[in-house]
Amino acid sequence: MAEDLRFSLLGPVRAWRGGQELELGSPQQRLVLAVLLLAGGRAVSGEQVMDAVWGQTRPRTAPQVLRTYVSRLRAVLGTDALRSIGDGYALRAGASDLAELHELYGEGRYAEALALWQGEPLAGLSGLFAESQRARLSEQRLAALEHRLDADLDEGRHAEAVSELNALCAEHPTRERLRGLLMLALYRAGRQAEAIGVYTDTRRLLAGELGVDPSPELSELYQRIISADPELGRAPARPGSVHAPVTHAPRQLPADSADFTGREREIEEMVTALRSGETSALVVTAVAGAGGVGKTTLAVHVAHQLAGSYPDGQLFVDLRGWGAEPLEPATVLGSFLRALGLDEAPEDLAERAALYRSVLADRRVLVVLDNASDAGQVRPLMPGSSLCGVIVTSRARLTDLIGARQMDLEVLGPVEALRLLGRIAGEARVAAERPAAMDLVAACGFLPLAIRIAAARLAARPNWSVAGMRDRLSDERRRLAELRAGDLAIEATFTLGYEQLDDTHARAFRLLAVPDGGDLPLAAAAALLDLPEHDAEDICEGLVDVSMLQSPSPGRYRFHDLLKIYARSRCDDPEVRRAALDRLLDFYLASTGAAMGLITPGDRRPALAAARSAGMPFADATAAIDWINEEEQGLLGCIEQAARTPGCDLHQAVVLLDMGIDILGFDSDSARIERIGDLLVGAAEERGDQVQLARARVTRGLTRVDRNRHDAAAADGMAGRDLSFEHGDLATYAKALNLLALCANERRERSTAVACYLQAVETSRSIGDLAYLATGLGNLARALSAVGRHDEALEAAGEAERIMLDLRDGQYDADATYQYGIVLCEAGRPEEAVLKLETAVTEYARMKMRGWQGSALFRAGEAYLAAGMAERALERAEEALTMLVESGDEWGQGMALTVLGQALWDLGQPGRSQACLAEALSIFERLSLSEAADVRALLTKLNA
């Protein structure tokens, strides 16, 4: 029932029926639901929904995909909840947090309304519609927040509101309502001078940013404050909330950064935790992060916001923990005690620490301990009273600092990074070259210190363009040298951390930077380091602890981009780098071979690859498939890097690419795989290795077939055939013949295709390569079927299936079953074909090969059509189209649209049928594919 449904938009888009959360599908499908929810029960036309989902990038297949999304939502929500009205849709919504929000707003219950928010509204949804709605809802939240803060002031909570208002004003600097509330809160908290300062800053900001003066309301409030108007009122403070300042109230905080940007979540978390009077224990926040990530800047910024909550003073010290001479705790204690009004202090560290705790026992003091080396350096500096608060920053995670709230500080997000660049280099300058500016902050790895240095260089050189600065950073070999301005230098910051590493960790730091790819699994890191996994894990985690390496998830490791460049600069021995890369290549080869042994049993390539390492152990085929999908980018990156590196094991690289593309299927980036093939071909030619050249050309040719580059693929096939035959490599010879047959088939040269497949089959049979024999038989079956030799085709397809059933201990092979299903359909046995093709769909789904799953779905649609089951054909074709759009397979999209068009015609919908067929024809003509002739003939037949 629709009444049982409950929806959430004030965070991620979610839905529940009763207490059970519902699965809403992909982000685009959730966006369709969000569009209908935001309409509040009104009908929304299909055009409006498509505009919201795709905007100006709407694909031609958008109407079909939208219908699929609506169908899936109906299946989840119920047909009574989502109705079709005219050419659009309406949601008969149940309860939603958005409706509840508006109800609470109307009743003035702003605190309750604010509690409904679960983060960013419409989180995870992209596009102009989502962004505009997010901005609208966020504005509503901000207005409610202003109402709630106004009520807080009316109830006398002035001191508590100051910190929150400070943070909000920093986030929304030109919002005068917030500025006025902050002025009033400060005035009522007895901080008249600061209230006046807020107005002065606001007037300067508005004049500089917008060229306007403060509003009459804000100006009037300012006049009332400077004249101490008694009608402003001064609500009584709660008992114990105000403490008279002591005689010695140190104010040691460095100046706050005028261009501080972002970090809203971290600021809120720290301010909330450190606001005095909220706990019976000392509150310590320990901020960890890499050099240059902005730990000190954040600590100082938060400390300034908290200063009003610690009226007895703020202590600050740079502990120099990562320099050559870290400060001793006794030295720091002596300095702190003098700042607190004591001229003399005991020599003994324990006595000095005890005196320090005694002095602070009844005072509210904030202590900022910057740049600590370890917990041992800061423990003696901890106050003993819960009235105090402590902020510690360090490159290391101080996990042994008992009771501390740990915070890992990451780099800025892209939007925050651009804002920081603009605040230093000039907003107009950055806005005028926004794409170049985004490239520039990306080259800085979104690291605040690097962005500051680049921005400072731009600010000092008004004639430089942002694009020019970006270009200076484009060469990785020069990037660190360019990121230097005065006494600020990224390289020097990294060196401080590197020089603290022992020999074991320093070696690992250098070797882990060898691969070009992104993050590494632990097993790959162990291969690079040539160590057992448990030893490698200890070393990697040690580097993570001191922020010289990142761990985005358990058992995976990566570098910050700039830190990786620095690590590579420390490994200048090419032989060391090559040996590490060979170990990684061997690991991927062994692991892919083990995966292939489970996914496609009987394949001879893993045994012939002769990997030296054991590779990954897999519990079953599902685990192997998951690993292959997860490691695809690392695997391809390793092959690409090996092809570019002189002296790397070319044989292993070629075999790994050959195995990899067989398992990965065409869901992968075929353009990238072809480029890697180009590199391997070039490396083999340069080395004069004819055997590897033959293999590389055949592998590249198969990729070119997937990209519909059949002439180039045929050239690779002929070269690979001749070279492999000449050197007696019959396994590659069989693959080359298969490749040539594929190309002949595309040219509609059926007899040539059959002849090549027959020769490939006999070659595989002669060398006992059963797995590839089954592949060849399946392809031969398709070719025989195309020329009307159906009995022979069925015999070949049946043999292929039997071989794979034997190799897989009775489990169906997706490819063999897929081929058999197509041949059965073409032989006039559609009911049997449906069973085979549905089995193939299931197997491809299990193997997570969505592109092949989409192909099996539209082939099943063809079989359903032939069996007279048009409605089922329509369903399968629509599912196929959605998958093939997501995987980017345009040929498959054309085939799915063709099935859709035929099914719609049979169901009496000629208009939609012709539209689908016209779109299919457009795709095939654009790709110059022979299927265009088939669709033209079909259109002619239907229009006759």
PDB file of N, CA and C in Angstrom, residues 115-179:
ATOM      1  N   ALA A 115      16.452  18.785  13.038  1.00  0.00           N
ATOM      2  CA  ALA A 115      16.874  17.432  13.411  1.00  0.00           C
ATOM      3  C   ALA A 115      16.550  16.414  12.325  1.00  0.00           C
ATOM      4  N   LEU A 116      15.672  16.780  11.385  1.00  0.00           N
ATOM      5  CA  LEU A 116      15.323  15.850  10.309  1.00  0.00           C
ATOM      6  C   LEU A 116      16.433  15.709   9.275  1.00  0.00           C
ATOM      7  N   TRP A 117      17.327  16.701   9.203  1.00  0.00           N
ATOM      8  CA  TRP A 117      18.355  16.674   8.161  1.00  0.00           C
ATOM      9  C   TRP A 117      19.358  15.566   8.455  1.00  0.00           C
ATOM     10  N   GLN A 118      19.701  14.806   7.421  1.00  0.00           N
ATOM     11  CA  GLN A 118      20.656  13.702   7.539  1.00  0.00           C
ATOM     12  C   GLN A 118      21.883  13.943   6.656  1.00  0.00           C
ATOM     13  N   GLY A 119      22.314  15.198   6.593  1.00  0.00           N
ATOM     14  CA  GLY A 119      23.458  15.539   5.746  1.00  0.00           C
ATOM     15  C   GLY A 119      22.998  16.335   4.540  1.00  0.00           C
ATOM     16  N   GLU A 120      23.736  16.230   3.455  1.00  0.00           N
ATOM     17  CA  GLU A 120      23.436  16.975   2.239  1.00  0.00           C
ATOM     18  C   GLU A 120      22.165  16.432   1.598  1.00  0.00           C
ATOM     19  N   PRO A 121      21.165  17.289   1.274  1.00  0.00           N
ATOM     20  CA  PRO A 121      19.953  16.779   0.644  1.00  0.00           C
ATOM     21  C   PRO A 121      20.246  16.197  -0.736  1.00  0.00           C
ATOM     22  N   LEU A 122      19.502  15.153  -1.097  1.00  0.00           N
ATOM     23  CA  LEU A 122      19.666  14.466  -2.390  1.00  0.00           C
ATOM     24  C   LEU A 122      21.100  13.987  -2.562  1.00  0.00           C
ATOM     25  N   ALA A 123      21.729  13.557  -1.494  1.00  0.00           N
ATOM     26  CA  ALA A 123      23.135  13.155  -1.540  1.00  0.00           C
ATOM     27  C   ALA A 123      23.333  12.032  -2.550  1.00  0.00           C
ATOM     28  N   GLY A 124      24.416  12.114  -3.310  1.00  0.00           N
ATOM     29  CA  GLY A 124      24.763  11.093  -4.282  1.00  0.00           C
ATOM     30  C   GLY A 124      24.130  11.279  -5.642  1.00  0.00           C
ATOM     31  N   LEU A 125      23.252  12.279  -5.791  1.00  0.00           N
ATOM     32  CA  LEU A 125      22.624  12.545  -7.084  1.00  0.00           C
ATOM     33  C   LEU A 125      23.332  13.709  -7.758  1.00  0.00           C
ATOM     34  N   SER A 126      23.540  13.609  -9.064  1.00  0.00           N
ATOM     35  CA  SER A 126      24.270  14.636  -9.788  1.00  0.00           C
ATOM     36  C   SER A 126      23.393  15.243 -10.876  1.00  0.00           C
ATOM     37  N   GLY A 127      23.889  16.334 -11.466  1.00  0.00           N
ATOM     38  CA  GLY A 127      23.157  17.009 -12.531  1.00  0.00           C
ATOM     39  C   GLY A 127      22.622  18.351 -12.079  1.00  0.00           C
ATOM     40  N   LEU A 128      22.230  19.182 -13.068  1.00  0.00           N
ATOM     41  CA  LEU A 128      21.785  20.547 -12.756  1.00  0.00           C
ATOM     42  C   LEU A 128      20.514  20.548 -11.915  1.00  0.00           C
ATOM     43  N   PHE A 129      19.575  19.645 -12.202  1.00  0.00           N
ATOM     44  CA  PHE A 129      18.335  19.611 -11.424  1.00  0.00           C
ATOM     45  C   PHE A 129      18.628  19.298  -9.967  1.00  0.00           C
ATOM     46  N   ALA A 130      19.436  18.271  -9.743  1.00  0.00           N
ATOM     47  CA  ALA A 130      19.752  17.894  -8.360  1.00  0.00           C
ATOM     48  C   ALA A 130      20.476  19.024  -7.649  1.00  0.00           C
ATOM     49  N   GLU A 131      21.410  19.678  -8.346  1.00  0.00           N
ATOM     50  CA  GLU A 131      22.152  20.774  -7.724  1.00  0.00           C
ATOM     51  C   GLU A 131      21.229  21.931  -7.364  1.00  0.00           C
ATOM     52  N   SER A 132      20.308  22.287  -8.274  1.00  0.00           N
ATOM     53  CA  SER A 132      19.416  23.415  -7.990  1.00  0.00           C
ATOM     54  C   SER A 132      18.478  23.098  -6.826  1.00  0.00           C
ATOM     55  N   GLN A 133      17.940  21.872  -6.784  1.00  0.00           N
ATOM     56  CA  GLN A 133      17.074  21.492  -5.671  1.00  0.00           C
ATOM     57  C   GLN A 133      17.849  21.419  -4.369  1.00  0.00           C
ATOM     58  N   ARG A 134      19.091  20.947  -4.444  1.00  0.00           N
ATOM     59  CA  ARG A 134      19.930  20.894  -3.258  1.00  0.00           C
ATOM     60  C   ARG A 134      20.154  22.304  -2.711  1.00  0.00           C
ATOM     61  N   ALA A 135      20.428  23.251  -3.615  1.00  0.00           N
ATOM     62  CA  ALA A 135      20.643  24.639  -3.182  1.00  0.00           C
ATOM     63  C   ALA A 135      19.376  25.220  -2.552  1.00  0.00           C
ATOM     64  N   ARG A 136      18.201  24.911  -3.148  1.00  0.00           N
ATOM     65  CA  ARG A 136      16.935  25.419  -2.612  1.00  0.00           C
ATOM     66  C   ARG A 136      16.671  24.874  -1.219  1.00  0.00           C
ATOM     67  N   LEU A 137      16.857  23.571  -1.057  1.00  0.00           N
ATOM     68  CA  LEU A 137      16.616  22.969   0.247  1.00  0.00           C
ATOM     69  C   LEU A 137      17.622  23.436   1.285  1.00  0.00           C
ATOM     70  N   SER A 138      18.874  23.623   0.853  1.00  0.00           N
ATOM     71  CA  SER A 138      19.899  24.103   1.783  1.00  0.00           C
ATOM     72  C   SER A 138      19.598  25.514   2.250  1.00  0.00           C
ATOM     73  N   GLU A 139      19.031  26.335   1.356  1.00  0.00           N
ATOM     74  CA  GLU A 139      18.640  27.694   1.744  1.00  0.00           C
ATOM     75  C   GLU A 139      17.527  27.639   2.790  1.00  0.00           C
ATOM     76  N   GLN A 140      16.582  26.721   2.634  1.00  0.00           N
ATOM     77  CA  GLN A 140      15.528  26.563   3.628  1.00  0.00           C
ATOM     78  C   GLN A 140      16.110  26.167   4.981  1.00  0.00           C
ATOM     79  N   ARG A 141      17.100  25.281   4.949  1.00  0.00           N
ATOM     80  CA  ARG A 141      17.721  24.853   6.208  1.00  0.00           C
ATOM     81  C   ARG A 141      18.405  26.035   6.886  1.00  0.00           C
ATOM     82  N   LEU A 142      19.094  26.845   6.097  1.00  0.00           N
ATOM     83  CA  LEU A 142      19.810  27.987   6.666  1.00  0.00           C
ATOM     84  C   LEU A 142      18.831  28.990   7.283  1.00  0.00           C
ATOM     85  N   ALA A 143      17.711  29.222   6.608  1.00  0.00           N
ATOM     86  CA  ALA A 143      16.698  30.133   7.159  1.00  0.00           C
ATOM     87  C   ALA A 143      16.149  29.597   8.478  1.00  0.00           C
ATOM     88  N   ALA A 144      15.907  28.282   8.533  1.00  0.00           N
ATOM     89  CA  ALA A 144      15.419  27.678   9.779  1.00  0.00           C
ATOM     90  C   ALA A 144      16.461  27.783  10.880  1.00  0.00           C
ATOM     91  N   LEU A 145      17.706  27.626  10.504  1.00  0.00           N
ATOM     92  CA  LEU A 145      18.785  27.740  11.475  1.00  0.00           C
ATOM     93  C   LEU A 145      18.827  29.147  12.066  1.00  0.00           C
ATOM     94  N   GLU A 146      18.602  30.151  11.219  1.00  0.00           N
ATOM     95  CA  GLU A 146      18.559  31.535  11.713  1.00  0.00           C
ATOM     96  C   GLU A 146      17.410  31.730  12.701  1.00  0.00           C
ATOM     97  N   HIS A 147      16.248  31.156  12.399  1.00  0.00           N
ATOM     98  CA  HIS A 147      15.109  31.264  13.319  1.00  0.00           C
ATOM     99  C   HIS A 147      15.424  30.586  14.655  1.00  0.00           C
ATOM    100  N   ARG A 148      16.050  29.412  14.583  1.00  0.00           N
ATOM    101  CA  ARG A 148      16.376  28.695  15.816  1.00  0.00           C
ATOM    102  C   ARG A 148      17.391  29.444  16.645  1.00  0.00           C
ATOM    103  N   LEU A 149      18.399  30.031  16.012  1.00  0.00           N
ATOM    104  CA  LEU A 149      19.405  30.814  16.728  1.00  0.00           C
ATOM    105  C   LEU A 149      18.782  32.068  17.348  1.00  0.00           C
ATOM    106  N   ASP A 150      17.846  32.669  16.645  1.00  0.00           N
ATOM    107  CA  ASP A 150      17.129  33.834  17.182  1.00  0.00           C
ATOM    108  C   ASP A 150      16.406  33.446  18.470  1.00  0.00           C
ATOM    109  N   ALA A 151      15.793  32.255  18.437  1.00  0.00           N
ATOM    110  CA  ALA A 151      15.104  31.776  19.640  1.00  0.00           C
ATOM    111  C   ALA A 151      16.094  31.487  20.764  1.00  0.00           C
ATOM    112  N   ASP A 152      17.264  30.948  20.414  1.00  0.00           N
ATOM    113  CA  ASP A 152      18.291  30.694  21.426  1.00  0.00           C
ATOM    114  C   ASP A 152      18.678  31.984  22.140  1.00  0.00           C
ATOM    115  N   LEU A 153      18.824  33.055  21.378  1.00  0.00           N
ATOM    116  CA  LEU A 153      19.208  34.339  21.983  1.00  0.00           C
ATOM    117  C   LEU A 153      18.086  34.869  22.875  1.00  0.00           C
ATOM    118  N   ASP A 154      16.848  34.675  22.431  1.00  0.00           N
ATOM    119  CA  ASP A 154      15.723  35.129  23.244  1.00  0.00           C
ATOM    120  C   ASP A 154      15.672  34.392  24.583  1.00  0.00           C
ATOM    121  N   GLU A 155      16.181  33.143  24.600  1.00  0.00           N
ATOM    122  CA  GLU A 155      16.154  32.334  25.810  1.00  0.00           C
ATOM    123  C   GLU A 155      17.436  32.455  26.630  1.00  0.00           C
ATOM    124  N   GLY A 156      18.315  33.382  26.221  1.00  0.00           N
ATOM    125  CA  GLY A 156      19.493  33.669  27.029  1.00  0.00           C
ATOM    126  C   GLY A 156      20.709  32.817  26.743  1.00  0.00           C
ATOM    127  N   ARG A 157      20.700  32.008  25.648  1.00  0.00           N
ATOM    128  CA  ARG A 157      21.849  31.165  25.345  1.00  0.00           C
ATOM    129  C   ARG A 157      22.824  31.902  24.426  1.00  0.00           C
ATOM    130  N   HIS A 158      23.348  33.029  24.933  1.00  0.00           N
ATOM    131  CA  HIS A 158      24.209  33.881  24.099  1.00  0.00           C
ATOM    132  C   HIS A 158      25.587  33.254  23.884  1.00  0.00           C
ATOM    133  N   ALA A 159      26.216  32.852  24.991  1.00  0.00           N
ATOM    134  CA  ALA A 159      27.593  32.339  24.901  1.00  0.00           C
ATOM    135  C   ALA A 159      27.636  31.084  24.036  1.00  0.00           C
ATOM    136  N   GLU A 160      26.622  30.192  24.196  1.00  0.00           N
ATOM    137  CA  GLU A 160      26.627  28.963  23.412  1.00  0.00           C
ATOM    138  C   GLU A 160      26.454  29.244  21.923  1.00  0.00           C
ATOM    139  N   ALA A 161      25.702  30.296  21.607  1.00  0.00           N
ATOM    140  CA  ALA A 161      25.424  30.594  20.199  1.00  0.00           C
ATOM    141  C   ALA A 161      26.616  31.199  19.477  1.00  0.00           C
ATOM    142  N   VAL A 162      27.547  31.808  20.214  1.00  0.00           N
ATOM    143  CA  VAL A 162      28.643  32.536  19.567  1.00  0.00           C
ATOM    144  C   VAL A 162      29.485  31.619  18.682  1.00  0.00           C
ATOM    145  N   SER A 163      29.887  30.474  19.207  1.00  0.00           N
ATOM    146  CA  SER A 163      30.740  29.565  18.426  1.00  0.00           C
ATOM    147  C   SER A 163      30.038  29.104  17.159  1.00  0.00           C
ATOM    148  N   GLU A 164      28.759  28.722  17.293  1.00  0.00           N
ATOM    149  CA  GLU A 164      28.021  28.255  16.123  1.00  0.00           C
ATOM    150  C   GLU A 164      27.863  29.369  15.097  1.00  0.00           C
ATOM    151  N   LEU A 165      27.590  30.574  15.580  1.00  0.00           N
ATOM    152  CA  LEU A 165      27.433  31.705  14.660  1.00  0.00           C
ATOM    153  C   LEU A 165      28.757  32.070  13.998  1.00  0.00           C
ATOM    154  N   ASN A 166      29.851  31.957  14.736  1.00  0.00           N
ATOM    155  CA  ASN A 166      31.166  32.217  14.125  1.00  0.00           C
ATOM    156  C   ASN A 166      31.391  31.281  12.944  1.00  0.00           C
ATOM    157  N   ALA A 167      31.090  29.986  13.142  1.00  0.00           N
ATOM    158  CA  ALA A 167      31.290  29.007  12.074  1.00  0.00           C
ATOM    159  C   ALA A 167      30.371  29.295  10.889  1.00  0.00           C
ATOM    160  N   LEU A 168      29.111  29.646  11.183  1.00  0.00           N
ATOM    161  CA  LEU A 168      28.173  29.927  10.102  1.00  0.00           C
ATOM    162  C   LEU A 168      28.561  31.182   9.323  1.00  0.00           C
ATOM    163  N   CYS A 169      29.047  32.194  10.021  1.00  0.00           N
ATOM    164  CA  CYS A 169      29.469  33.418   9.333  1.00  0.00           C
ATOM    165  C   CYS A 169      30.691  33.170   8.465  1.00  0.00           C
ATOM    166  N   ALA A 170      31.563  32.283   8.905  1.00  0.00           N
ATOM    167  CA  ALA A 170      32.726  31.943   8.079  1.00  0.00           C
ATOM    168  C   ALA A 170      32.284  31.224   6.812  1.00  0.00           C
ATOM    169  N   GLU A 171      31.228  30.393   6.943  1.00  0.00           N
ATOM    170  CA  GLU A 171      30.737  29.637   5.792  1.00  0.00           C
ATOM    171  C   GLU A 171      29.910  30.514   4.855  1.00  0.00           C
ATOM    172  N   HIS A 172      29.184  31.484   5.421  1.00  0.00           N
ATOM    173  CA  HIS A 172      28.315  32.379   4.633  1.00  0.00           C
ATOM    174  C   HIS A 172      28.675  33.828   4.966  1.00  0.00           C
ATOM    175  N   PRO A 173      29.827  34.304   4.494  1.00  0.00           N
ATOM    176  CA  PRO A 173      30.358  35.589   4.972  1.00  0.00           C
ATOM    177  C   PRO A 173      29.503  36.800   4.623  1.00  0.00           C
ATOM    178  N   THR A 174      28.683  36.747   3.576  1.00  0.00           N
ATOM    179  CA  THR A 174      27.907  37.931   3.186  1.00  0.00           C
ATOM    180  C   THR A 174      26.451  37.850   3.635  1.00  0.00           C
ATOM    181  N   ARG A 175      26.097  36.896   4.469  1.00  0.00           N
ATOM    182  CA  ARG A 175      24.708  36.749   4.939  1.00  0.00           C
ATOM    183  C   ARG A 175      24.518  37.637   6.174  1.00  0.00           C
ATOM    184  N   GLU A 176      23.857  38.746   5.967  1.00  0.00           N
ATOM    185  CA  GLU A 176      23.790  39.780   7.014  1.00  0.00           C
ATOM    186  C   GLU A 176      22.948  39.340   8.208  1.00  0.00           C
ATOM    187  N   ARG A 177      21.958  38.492   7.997  1.00  0.00           N
ATOM    188  CA  ARG A 177      21.141  38.041   9.120  1.00  0.00           C
ATOM    189  C   ARG A 177      22.009  37.312  10.137  1.00  0.00           C
ATOM    190  N   LEU A 178      22.899  36.432   9.650  1.00  0.00           N
ATOM    191  CA  LEU A 178      23.796  35.720  10.559  1.00  0.00           C
ATOM    192  C   LEU A 178      24.750  36.684  11.250  1.00  0.00           C
ATOM    193  N   ARG A 179      25.245  37.648  10.512  1.00  0.00           N
ATOM    194  CA  ARG A 179      26.147  38.637  11.104  1.00  0.00           C
ATOM    195  C   ARG A 179      25.451  39.415  12.219  1.00  0.00           C
TER     196      ARG A 179
END
